[in-house]
mmCIF file of N, CA and C in Angstrom:
data_model
loop_
_atom_site.group_PDB
_atom_site.id
_atom_site.type_symbol
_atom_site.label_atom_id
_atom_site.label_comp_id
_atom_site.label_asym_id
_atom_site.label_seq_id
_atom_site.Cartn_x
_atom_site.Cartn_y
_atom_site.Cartn_z
ATOM 1 N N MET A 1 97.466 90.074 124.227
ATOM 2 C CA MET A 1 98.454 89.830 124.904
ATOM 3 C C MET A 1 98.009 89.365 126.634
ATOM 4 N N ASP A 2 98.210 88.361 127.026
ATOM 5 C CA ASP A 2 97.703 87.866 128.676
ATOM 6 C C ASP A 2 98.196 88.888 129.472
ATOM 7 N N ALA A 3 97.327 89.636 130.112
ATOM 8 C CA ALA A 3 97.593 90.670 131.154
ATOM 9 C C ALA A 3 98.767 90.005 132.043
ATOM 10 N N SER A 4 98.807 88.659 132.316
ATOM 11 C CA SER A 4 99.401 88.607 133.466
ATOM 12 C C SER A 4 101.158 88.349 133.150
ATOM 13 N N LYS A 5 101.074 88.031 131.647
ATOM 14 C CA LYS A 5 102.634 88.097 130.974
ATOM 15 C C LYS A 5 102.776 89.622 130.605
ATOM 16 N N ARG A 6 102.225 90.721 130.917
ATOM 17 C CA ARG A 6 102.593 92.307 130.364
ATOM 18 C C ARG A 6 103.856 92.447 130.780
ATOM 19 N N THR A 7 104.792 92.912 130.076
ATOM 20 C CA THR A 7 105.820 93.737 130.344
ATOM 21 C C THR A 7 105.914 95.157 130.270
ATOM 22 N N TYR A 8 106.337 96.114 131.185
ATOM 23 C CA TYR A 8 106.317 97.529 130.712
ATOM 24 C C TYR A 8 107.828 97.891 130.413
ATOM 25 N N ALA A 9 108.329 97.415 129.058
ATOM 26 C CA ALA A 9 109.752 97.920 128.936
ATOM 27 C C ALA A 9 109.502 98.430 127.316
ATOM 28 N N PRO A 10 110.425 99.186 127.203
ATOM 29 C CA PRO A 10 110.563 99.680 125.441
ATOM 30 C C PRO A 10 111.156 98.465 124.711
ATOM 31 N N ILE A 11 110.990 98.525 123.359
ATOM 32 C CA ILE A 11 111.308 97.420 122.438
ATOM 33 C C ILE A 11 112.651 98.466 121.822
ATOM 34 N N ASN A 12 113.808 97.727 122.043
ATOM 35 C CA ASN A 12 114.736 98.561 121.393
ATOM 36 C C ASN A 12 115.128 97.865 120.006
ATOM 37 N N PHE A 13 115.403 98.525 119.057
ATOM 38 C CA PHE A 13 115.577 97.985 117.566
ATOM 39 C C PHE A 13 116.827 97.662 117.375
ATOM 40 N N ALA A 14 117.631 98.341 118.054
ATOM 41 C CA ALA A 14 119.150 97.908 117.577
ATOM 42 C C ALA A 14 119.862 96.541 118.580
ATOM 43 N N GLN A 15 119.085 96.307 120.022
ATOM 44 C CA GLN A 15 119.036 95.138 120.680
ATOM 45 C C GLN A 15 118.341 93.830 119.890
ATOM 46 N N LYS A 16 117.238 94.250 119.186
ATOM 47 C CA LYS A 16 116.592 92.932 118.675
ATOM 48 C C LYS A 16 117.052 92.663 117.688
ATOM 49 N N LEU A 17 117.729 93.729 116.722
ATOM 50 C CA LEU A 17 118.483 93.429 115.300
ATOM 51 C C LEU A 17 119.671 92.707 115.778
ATOM 52 N N ALA A 18 120.268 92.717 116.967
ATOM 53 C CA ALA A 18 121.601 92.180 117.431
ATOM 54 C C ALA A 18 121.049 90.913 117.451
ATOM 55 N N GLU A 19 120.290 90.150 117.683
ATOM 56 C CA GLU A 19 119.757 88.653 117.928
ATOM 57 C C GLU A 19 119.537 88.157 117.039
ATOM 58 N N PHE A 20 120.188 88.516 115.574
ATOM 59 C CA PHE A 20 120.060 87.492 114.474
ATOM 60 C C PHE A 20 120.662 88.178 113.686
ATOM 61 N N SER A 21 121.384 87.293 112.421
ATOM 62 C CA SER A 21 122.109 88.309 111.671
ATOM 63 C C SER A 21 121.832 87.601 110.141
ATOM 64 N N ASP A 22 120.750 86.529 109.872
ATOM 65 C CA ASP A 22 120.428 85.995 108.514
ATOM 66 C C ASP A 22 119.671 87.417 107.739
ATOM 67 N N GLN A 23 119.775 87.057 106.390
ATOM 68 C CA GLN A 23 119.328 88.406 105.641
ATOM 69 C C GLN A 23 117.923 87.898 105.173
ATOM 70 N N TRP A 24 116.989 89.150 104.985
ATOM 71 C CA TRP A 24 115.595 88.776 104.263
ATOM 72 C C TRP A 24 114.694 88.268 105.051
ATOM 73 N N GLN A 25 115.079 87.599 106.441
ATOM 74 C CA GLN A 25 114.107 86.755 107.236
ATOM 75 C C GLN A 25 113.513 87.808 108.484
ATOM 76 N N PRO A 26 112.620 88.664 107.952
ATOM 77 C CA PRO A 26 111.792 89.397 109.232
ATOM 78 C C PRO A 26 111.217 88.914 110.595
ATOM 79 N N ARG A 27 111.212 89.677 111.592
ATOM 80 C CA ARG A 27 111.200 89.129 112.958
ATOM 81 C C ARG A 27 110.066 89.867 113.395
ATOM 82 N N VAL A 28 109.218 89.502 114.022
ATOM 83 C CA VAL A 28 108.063 90.212 114.667
ATOM 84 C C VAL A 28 108.494 90.731 116.030
ATOM 85 N N ILE A 29 108.423 91.796 116.179
ATOM 86 C CA ILE A 29 108.557 92.569 117.762
ATOM 87 C C ILE A 29 107.548 93.029 118.197
ATOM 88 N N ALA A 30 106.273 93.008 117.578
ATOM 89 C CA ALA A 30 104.958 93.986 118.380
ATOM 90 C C ALA A 30 103.896 93.631 117.331
ATOM 91 N N GLU A 31 102.856 93.708 117.910
ATOM 92 C CA GLU A 31 101.525 93.775 117.246
ATOM 93 C C GLU A 31 100.712 95.159 117.525
ATOM 94 N N LEU A 32 100.139 95.273 116.799
ATOM 95 C CA LEU A 32 99.272 96.464 116.924
ATOM 96 C C LEU A 32 97.955 96.058 116.159
ATOM 97 N N ASN A 33 96.587 95.984 117.067
ATOM 98 C CA ASN A 33 95.446 95.444 116.077
ATOM 99 C C ASN A 33 95.951 93.815 115.370
ATOM 100 N N ASP A 34 95.833 94.282 113.895
ATOM 101 C CA ASP A 34 96.257 93.220 113.251
ATOM 102 C C ASP A 34 96.953 93.160 112.319
ATOM 103 N N TYR A 35 97.898 94.340 112.919
ATOM 104 C CA TYR A 35 99.483 94.895 112.406
ATOM 105 C C TYR A 35 100.522 94.453 112.989
ATOM 106 N N GLN A 36 101.604 93.750 112.206
ATOM 107 C CA GLN A 36 102.792 93.467 112.741
ATOM 108 C C GLN A 36 103.931 94.714 112.665
ATOM 109 N N PHE A 37 104.817 94.663 113.458
ATOM 110 C CA PHE A 37 106.124 95.206 113.208
ATOM 111 C C PHE A 37 107.204 94.187 113.081
ATOM 112 N N LYS A 38 108.027 94.379 112.218
ATOM 113 C CA LYS A 38 108.698 93.631 111.844
ATOM 114 C C LYS A 38 110.422 93.854 111.672
ATOM 115 N N ILE A 39 111.281 93.583 112.121
ATOM 116 C CA ILE A 39 112.631 94.125 111.643
ATOM 117 C C ILE A 39 113.216 93.300 110.762
ATOM 118 N N VAL A 40 114.199 93.586 110.202
ATOM 119 C CA VAL A 40 114.910 92.901 109.000
ATOM 120 C C VAL A 40 116.222 93.441 108.733
ATOM 121 N N ARG A 41 117.134 92.295 108.339
ATOM 122 C CA ARG A 41 118.079 92.697 107.970
ATOM 123 C C ARG A 41 118.096 92.205 106.525
ATOM 124 N N ILE A 42 118.573 93.222 105.292
ATOM 125 C CA ILE A 42 118.424 92.942 103.948
ATOM 126 C C ILE A 42 120.032 93.175 103.213
ATOM 127 N N LYS A 43 120.481 92.784 102.251
ATOM 128 C CA LYS A 43 121.597 93.088 101.524
ATOM 129 C C LYS A 43 121.287 92.614 100.208
ATOM 130 N N GLY A 44 121.417 93.035 99.107
ATOM 131 C CA GLY A 44 121.353 92.786 97.545
ATOM 132 C C GLY A 44 120.076 92.813 96.986
ATOM 133 N N ASP A 45 120.018 92.365 95.920
ATOM 134 C CA ASP A 45 118.821 92.465 95.483
ATOM 135 C C ASP A 45 117.439 91.300 95.867
ATOM 136 N N PHE A 46 115.928 91.826 95.702
ATOM 137 C CA PHE A 46 114.995 90.980 95.948
ATOM 138 C C PHE A 46 114.517 90.755 95.011
ATOM 139 N N ILE A 47 113.183 90.201 94.833
ATOM 140 C CA ILE A 47 112.229 89.544 93.774
ATOM 141 C C ILE A 47 111.078 90.586 93.279
ATOM 142 N N TRP A 48 110.926 90.753 92.213
ATOM 143 C CA TRP A 48 109.598 91.521 91.926
ATOM 144 C C TRP A 48 108.460 90.787 92.337
ATOM 145 N N HIS A 49 107.410 91.718 93.217
ATOM 146 C CA HIS A 49 106.524 91.231 94.010
ATOM 147 C C HIS A 49 105.360 92.251 94.224
ATOM 148 N N ASP A 50 104.357 91.880 94.629
ATOM 149 C CA ASP A 50 103.627 92.914 94.889
ATOM 150 C C ASP A 50 102.327 92.164 96.260
ATOM 151 N N HIS A 51 101.648 93.009 96.659
ATOM 152 C CA HIS A 51 100.787 92.696 98.019
ATOM 153 C C HIS A 51 99.510 93.279 97.553
ATOM 154 N N PRO A 52 98.823 92.557 96.986
ATOM 155 C CA PRO A 52 97.425 92.964 96.176
ATOM 156 C C PRO A 52 96.297 93.255 97.599
ATOM 157 N N GLU A 53 96.176 93.066 98.747
ATOM 158 C CA GLU A 53 95.517 93.331 99.537
ATOM 159 C C GLU A 53 95.783 94.603 100.430
ATOM 160 N N THR A 54 97.125 94.654 100.503
ATOM 161 C CA THR A 54 97.547 95.634 101.536
ATOM 162 C C THR A 54 98.704 96.454 101.152
ATOM 163 N N ASP A 55 98.558 97.729 101.604
ATOM 164 C CA ASP A 55 99.955 98.289 101.630
ATOM 165 C C ASP A 55 101.272 98.276 102.264
ATOM 166 N N GLU A 56 102.448 98.750 102.141
ATOM 167 C CA GLU A 56 103.430 97.958 103.092
ATOM 168 C C GLU A 56 104.469 99.042 103.281
ATOM 169 N N ALA A 57 104.690 99.137 104.511
ATOM 170 C CA ALA A 57 105.708 100.502 105.075
ATOM 171 C C ALA A 57 106.956 99.758 105.601
ATOM 172 N N PHE A 58 107.785 100.846 104.868
ATOM 173 C CA PHE A 58 109.492 100.364 104.944
ATOM 174 C C PHE A 58 109.669 101.631 105.732
ATOM 175 N N ILE A 59 110.443 101.304 106.831
ATOM 176 C CA ILE A 59 111.055 102.099 107.458
ATOM 177 C C ILE A 59 112.481 101.957 107.939
ATOM 178 N N VAL A 60 113.411 102.663 107.347
ATOM 179 C CA VAL A 60 115.062 102.399 107.379
ATOM 180 C C VAL A 60 115.340 103.006 108.468
ATOM 181 N N LEU A 61 116.309 102.016 109.164
ATOM 182 C CA LEU A 61 116.708 102.197 110.741
ATOM 183 C C LEU A 61 118.549 102.533 110.116
ATOM 184 N N GLU A 62 119.031 101.884 109.316
ATOM 185 C CA GLU A 62 120.212 102.195 109.244
ATOM 186 C C GLU A 62 120.712 101.782 107.488
ATOM 187 N N GLY A 63 121.580 102.558 107.014
ATOM 188 C CA GLY A 63 121.951 101.855 105.689
ATOM 189 C C GLY A 63 120.885 102.618 104.823
ATOM 190 N N SER A 64 120.926 102.362 103.395
ATOM 191 C CA SER A 64 120.402 103.220 102.144
ATOM 192 C C SER A 64 119.788 101.619 101.488
ATOM 193 N N LEU A 65 118.320 101.984 101.407
ATOM 194 C CA LEU A 65 117.345 101.157 100.561
ATOM 195 C C LEU A 65 116.759 101.814 99.506
ATOM 196 N N ARG A 66 117.274 101.254 98.137
ATOM 197 C CA ARG A 66 116.169 101.562 96.993
ATOM 198 C C ARG A 66 115.134 100.596 96.894
ATOM 199 N N ILE A 67 113.919 101.450 96.337
ATOM 200 C CA ILE A 67 113.131 100.180 95.990
ATOM 201 C C ILE A 67 112.432 101.011 94.574
ATOM 202 N N ASP A 68 112.794 99.735 94.053
ATOM 203 C CA ASP A 68 112.469 100.092 92.154
ATOM 204 C C ASP A 68 110.793 99.638 92.293
ATOM 205 N N PHE A 69 110.206 100.127 91.398
ATOM 206 C CA PHE A 69 109.082 100.111 90.541
ATOM 207 C C PHE A 69 109.373 100.402 89.401
ATOM 208 N N ARG A 70 108.258 99.291 88.583
ATOM 209 C CA ARG A 70 108.075 99.311 86.927
ATOM 210 C C ARG A 70 108.781 100.647 86.475
ATOM 211 N N ASP A 71 108.268 101.922 87.025
ATOM 212 C CA ASP A 71 108.489 103.062 86.600
ATOM 213 C C ASP A 71 109.316 104.136 86.983
ATOM 214 N N GLY A 72 109.756 103.541 87.900
ATOM 215 C CA GLY A 72 110.799 104.521 88.733
ATOM 216 C C GLY A 72 111.487 103.832 89.945
ATOM 217 N N SER A 73 112.082 104.631 90.937
ATOM 218 C CA SER A 73 112.422 104.099 91.960
ATOM 219 C C SER A 73 112.447 105.529 93.130
ATOM 220 N N VAL A 74 112.581 105.080 94.321
ATOM 221 C CA VAL A 74 112.732 105.750 95.450
ATOM 222 C C VAL A 74 113.953 105.151 96.492
ATOM 223 N N THR A 75 114.485 106.030 96.800
ATOM 224 C CA THR A 75 115.789 105.783 97.607
ATOM 225 C C THR A 75 115.584 106.445 99.064
ATOM 226 N N LEU A 76 115.788 105.568 100.021
ATOM 227 C CA LEU A 76 115.516 106.019 101.692
ATOM 228 C C LEU A 76 116.676 105.519 102.306
ATOM 229 N N GLY A 77 116.950 106.598 103.180
ATOM 230 C CA GLY A 77 117.966 106.766 104.237
ATOM 231 C C GLY A 77 117.688 106.645 105.666
ATOM 232 N N PRO A 78 118.573 106.501 106.705
ATOM 233 C CA PRO A 78 117.758 106.187 108.029
ATOM 234 C C PRO A 78 117.182 107.618 108.759
ATOM 235 N N GLY A 79 116.046 106.706 108.849
ATOM 236 C CA GLY A 79 115.076 107.796 109.389
ATOM 237 C C GLY A 79 113.997 108.029 108.284
ATOM 238 N N GLU A 80 114.060 107.368 107.533
ATOM 239 C CA GLU A 80 113.226 107.759 106.015
ATOM 240 C C GLU A 80 112.299 106.586 106.103
ATOM 241 N N MET A 81 111.082 106.962 105.530
ATOM 242 C CA MET A 81 109.986 105.639 105.364
ATOM 243 C C MET A 81 109.151 106.118 103.903
ATOM 244 N N TYR A 82 108.789 104.805 103.660
ATOM 245 C CA TYR A 82 108.021 104.954 102.244
ATOM 246 C C TYR A 82 107.254 103.706 102.311
ATOM 247 N N VAL A 83 105.521 103.941 102.142
ATOM 248 C CA VAL A 83 104.452 103.134 101.645
ATOM 249 C C VAL A 83 104.183 102.833 100.693
ATOM 250 N N VAL A 84 104.530 101.858 100.226
ATOM 251 C CA VAL A 84 104.438 101.029 98.795
ATOM 252 C C VAL A 84 102.439 100.276 98.855
ATOM 253 N N PRO A 85 101.966 101.459 97.796
ATOM 254 C CA PRO A 85 100.389 100.985 97.961
ATOM 255 C C PRO A 85 100.041 99.643 97.254
ATOM 256 N N LYS A 86 98.827 99.209 97.896
ATOM 257 C CA LYS A 86 98.479 97.754 97.595
ATOM 258 C C LYS A 86 98.574 97.840 96.040
ATOM 259 N N GLY A 87 98.912 96.487 95.728
ATOM 260 C CA GLY A 87 98.994 96.209 94.323
ATOM 261 C C GLY A 87 99.933 96.749 93.185
ATOM 262 N N VAL A 88 101.096 97.158 93.876
ATOM 263 C CA VAL A 88 102.072 98.087 93.235
ATOM 264 C C VAL A 88 103.317 97.153 93.263
ATOM 265 N N GLU A 89 103.714 96.679 92.073
ATOM 266 C CA GLU A 89 104.759 95.879 92.126
ATOM 267 C C GLU A 89 106.025 96.606 92.400
ATOM 268 N N HIS A 90 106.898 96.099 93.174
ATOM 269 C CA HIS A 90 108.301 96.517 93.435
ATOM 270 C C HIS A 90 109.314 95.296 93.806
ATOM 271 N N LYS A 91 110.509 96.229 94.404
ATOM 272 C CA LYS A 91 111.282 95.372 94.076
ATOM 273 C C LYS A 91 112.755 95.687 95.487
ATOM 274 N N PRO A 92 112.743 95.482 96.418
ATOM 275 C CA PRO A 92 113.740 96.059 97.583
ATOM 276 C C PRO A 92 114.976 95.956 97.025
ATOM 277 N N TYR A 93 116.135 96.618 97.077
ATOM 278 C CA TYR A 93 117.614 96.577 96.877
ATOM 279 C C TYR A 93 118.555 97.245 97.417
ATOM 280 N N ALA A 94 119.481 96.672 98.408
ATOM 281 C CA ALA A 94 120.462 97.502 99.018
ATOM 282 C C ALA A 94 121.704 96.977 98.709
ATOM 283 N N ALA A 95 122.662 97.785 98.501
ATOM 284 C CA ALA A 95 124.189 97.670 98.151
ATOM 285 C C ALA A 95 124.869 97.282 99.191
ATOM 286 N N GLY A 96 124.469 97.750 100.407
ATOM 287 C CA GLY A 96 125.372 97.467 101.627
ATOM 288 C C GLY A 96 124.113 96.893 102.509
ATOM 289 N N GLU A 97 124.402 96.451 103.706
ATOM 290 C CA GLU A 97 123.093 95.868 104.653
ATOM 291 C C GLU A 97 122.589 97.270 105.005
ATOM 292 N N VAL A 98 121.136 96.864 104.946
ATOM 293 C CA VAL A 98 120.283 97.806 105.401
ATOM 294 C C VAL A 98 119.136 96.779 106.756
ATOM 295 N N LYS A 99 119.324 97.755 107.507
ATOM 296 C CA LYS A 99 118.257 97.355 108.660
ATOM 297 C C LYS A 99 116.869 98.019 108.918
ATOM 298 N N MET A 100 115.749 97.554 108.972
ATOM 299 C CA MET A 100 114.568 98.269 108.628
ATOM 300 C C MET A 100 113.507 97.629 109.650
ATOM 301 N N LEU A 101 112.541 98.362 109.599
ATOM 302 C CA LEU A 101 111.097 98.404 110.329
ATOM 303 C C LEU A 101 110.125 98.026 109.149
ATOM 304 N N LEU A 102 109.373 97.241 109.199
ATOM 305 C CA LEU A 102 108.155 96.902 108.063
ATOM 306 C C LEU A 102 106.992 96.786 109.108
ATOM 307 N N ILE A 103 106.183 97.442 108.513
ATOM 308 C CA ILE A 103 104.510 97.595 108.980
ATOM 309 C C ILE A 103 103.405 96.682 107.954
ATOM 310 N N GLU A 104 103.065 95.633 108.400
ATOM 311 C CA GLU A 104 102.322 95.256 107.516
ATOM 312 C C GLU A 104 101.257 94.357 108.069
ATOM 313 N N PRO A 105 100.176 93.985 107.692
ATOM 314 C CA PRO A 105 98.972 93.071 108.314
ATOM 315 C C PRO A 105 99.894 91.647 108.920
ATOM 316 N N ARG A 106 99.003 91.040 109.813
ATOM 317 C CA ARG A 106 99.586 89.986 110.253
ATOM 318 C C ARG A 106 99.491 88.577 109.057
ATOM 319 N N GLY A 107 100.153 87.866 108.959
ATOM 320 C CA GLY A 107 100.134 87.032 107.803
ATOM 321 C C GLY A 107 100.560 87.415 106.228
ATOM 322 N N THR A 108 101.040 88.705 106.404
ATOM 323 C CA THR A 108 101.479 89.156 105.042
ATOM 324 C C THR A 108 102.776 88.413 104.525
ATOM 325 N N LEU A 109 102.734 87.908 103.528
ATOM 326 C CA LEU A 109 104.216 86.869 103.133
ATOM 327 C C LEU A 109 105.337 88.116 102.443
ATOM 328 N N ASN A 110 106.704 88.106 102.707
ATOM 329 C CA ASN A 110 107.469 89.181 102.074
ATOM 330 C C ASN A 110 107.397 89.102 100.671
ATOM 331 N N THR A 111 107.212 87.770 100.186
ATOM 332 C CA THR A 111 106.847 88.064 98.478
ATOM 333 C C THR A 111 105.571 88.234 97.727
ATOM 334 N N GLY A 112 104.951 88.459 98.522
ATOM 335 C CA GLY A 112 103.437 88.550 98.117
ATOM 336 C C GLY A 112 103.281 87.088 97.340
ATOM 337 N N HIS A 113 102.444 87.049 96.447
ATOM 338 C CA HIS A 113 102.004 85.955 95.537
ATOM 339 C C HIS A 113 103.348 85.330 94.798
ATOM 340 N N ALA A 114 104.356 85.860 94.781
ATOM 341 C CA ALA A 114 105.488 85.728 93.828
ATOM 342 C C ALA A 114 106.108 84.340 94.498
ATOM 343 N N GLY A 115 106.008 84.202 95.438
ATOM 344 C CA GLY A 115 106.520 82.900 96.199
ATOM 345 C C GLY A 115 108.274 82.651 95.705
ATOM 346 N N GLY A 116 108.572 81.493 95.833
ATOM 347 C CA GLY A 116 109.828 81.218 95.461
ATOM 348 C C GLY A 116 110.978 81.126 96.626
ATOM 349 N N GLU A 117 112.180 80.786 96.784
ATOM 350 C CA GLU A 117 113.222 80.565 97.847
ATOM 351 C C GLU A 117 113.460 81.817 98.445
ATOM 352 N N ARG A 118 112.952 83.268 98.198
ATOM 353 C CA ARG A 118 112.833 84.233 99.030
ATOM 354 C C ARG A 118 111.957 84.143 99.871
ATOM 355 N N THR A 119 110.875 83.205 100.153
ATOM 356 C CA THR A 119 109.832 83.616 100.562
ATOM 357 C C THR A 119 110.037 83.175 102.457
ATOM 358 N N ALA A 120 110.020 83.948 103.169
ATOM 359 C CA ALA A 120 110.355 83.923 104.598
ATOM 360 C C ALA A 120 109.335 83.243 105.218
ATOM 361 N N ARG A 121 109.355 82.478 106.362
ATOM 362 C CA ARG A 121 108.815 81.768 107.089
ATOM 363 C C ARG A 121 108.089 82.983 108.039
ATOM 364 N N ASN A 122 106.519 83.027 108.143
ATOM 365 C CA ASN A 122 105.857 83.951 108.766
ATOM 366 C C ASN A 122 105.603 83.824 110.481
ATOM 367 N N ASP A 123 105.415 85.064 111.038
ATOM 368 C CA ASP A 123 105.131 84.819 112.388
ATOM 369 C C ASP A 123 106.431 84.436 113.642
ATOM 370 N N ILE A 124 107.496 84.526 112.901
ATOM 371 C CA ILE A 124 108.716 84.521 113.639
ATOM 372 C C ILE A 124 109.025 85.865 114.351
ATOM 373 N N TRP A 125 108.504 85.324 116.124
ATOM 374 C CA TRP A 125 108.871 86.225 117.034
ATOM 375 C C TRP A 125 110.245 86.475 117.421
ATOM 376 N N ILE A 126 110.616 87.667 117.823
ATOM 377 C CA ILE A 126 112.225 87.569 118.120
ATOM 378 C C ILE A 126 112.104 88.578 119.560
#
């Protein structure tokens, strides 16, 4: 970041989440080295996918998230996180709206290499 544009203010998740309402469209709120912190609203079923090159961290802020795996699942509530190891096929699911924070390397597509209509544009800052 250009030092002349630096601000000294916290990033408030609730304020950032209030700026958009669309589902499954992550927004970047910060970067740390080559990693991006993304907030997202989700509801319903996603697609099976993996990320062969990177782990993916899911941190639930509000709601209940289930991450399905081919051999089981994990359910996360507010204040909980789970790291999906690289190369592990998974499918997020939310019966009601979930607001969460994702941490992943810059350039990581939300659908991995699966593609399709659920693939979100990358690098959208809010």
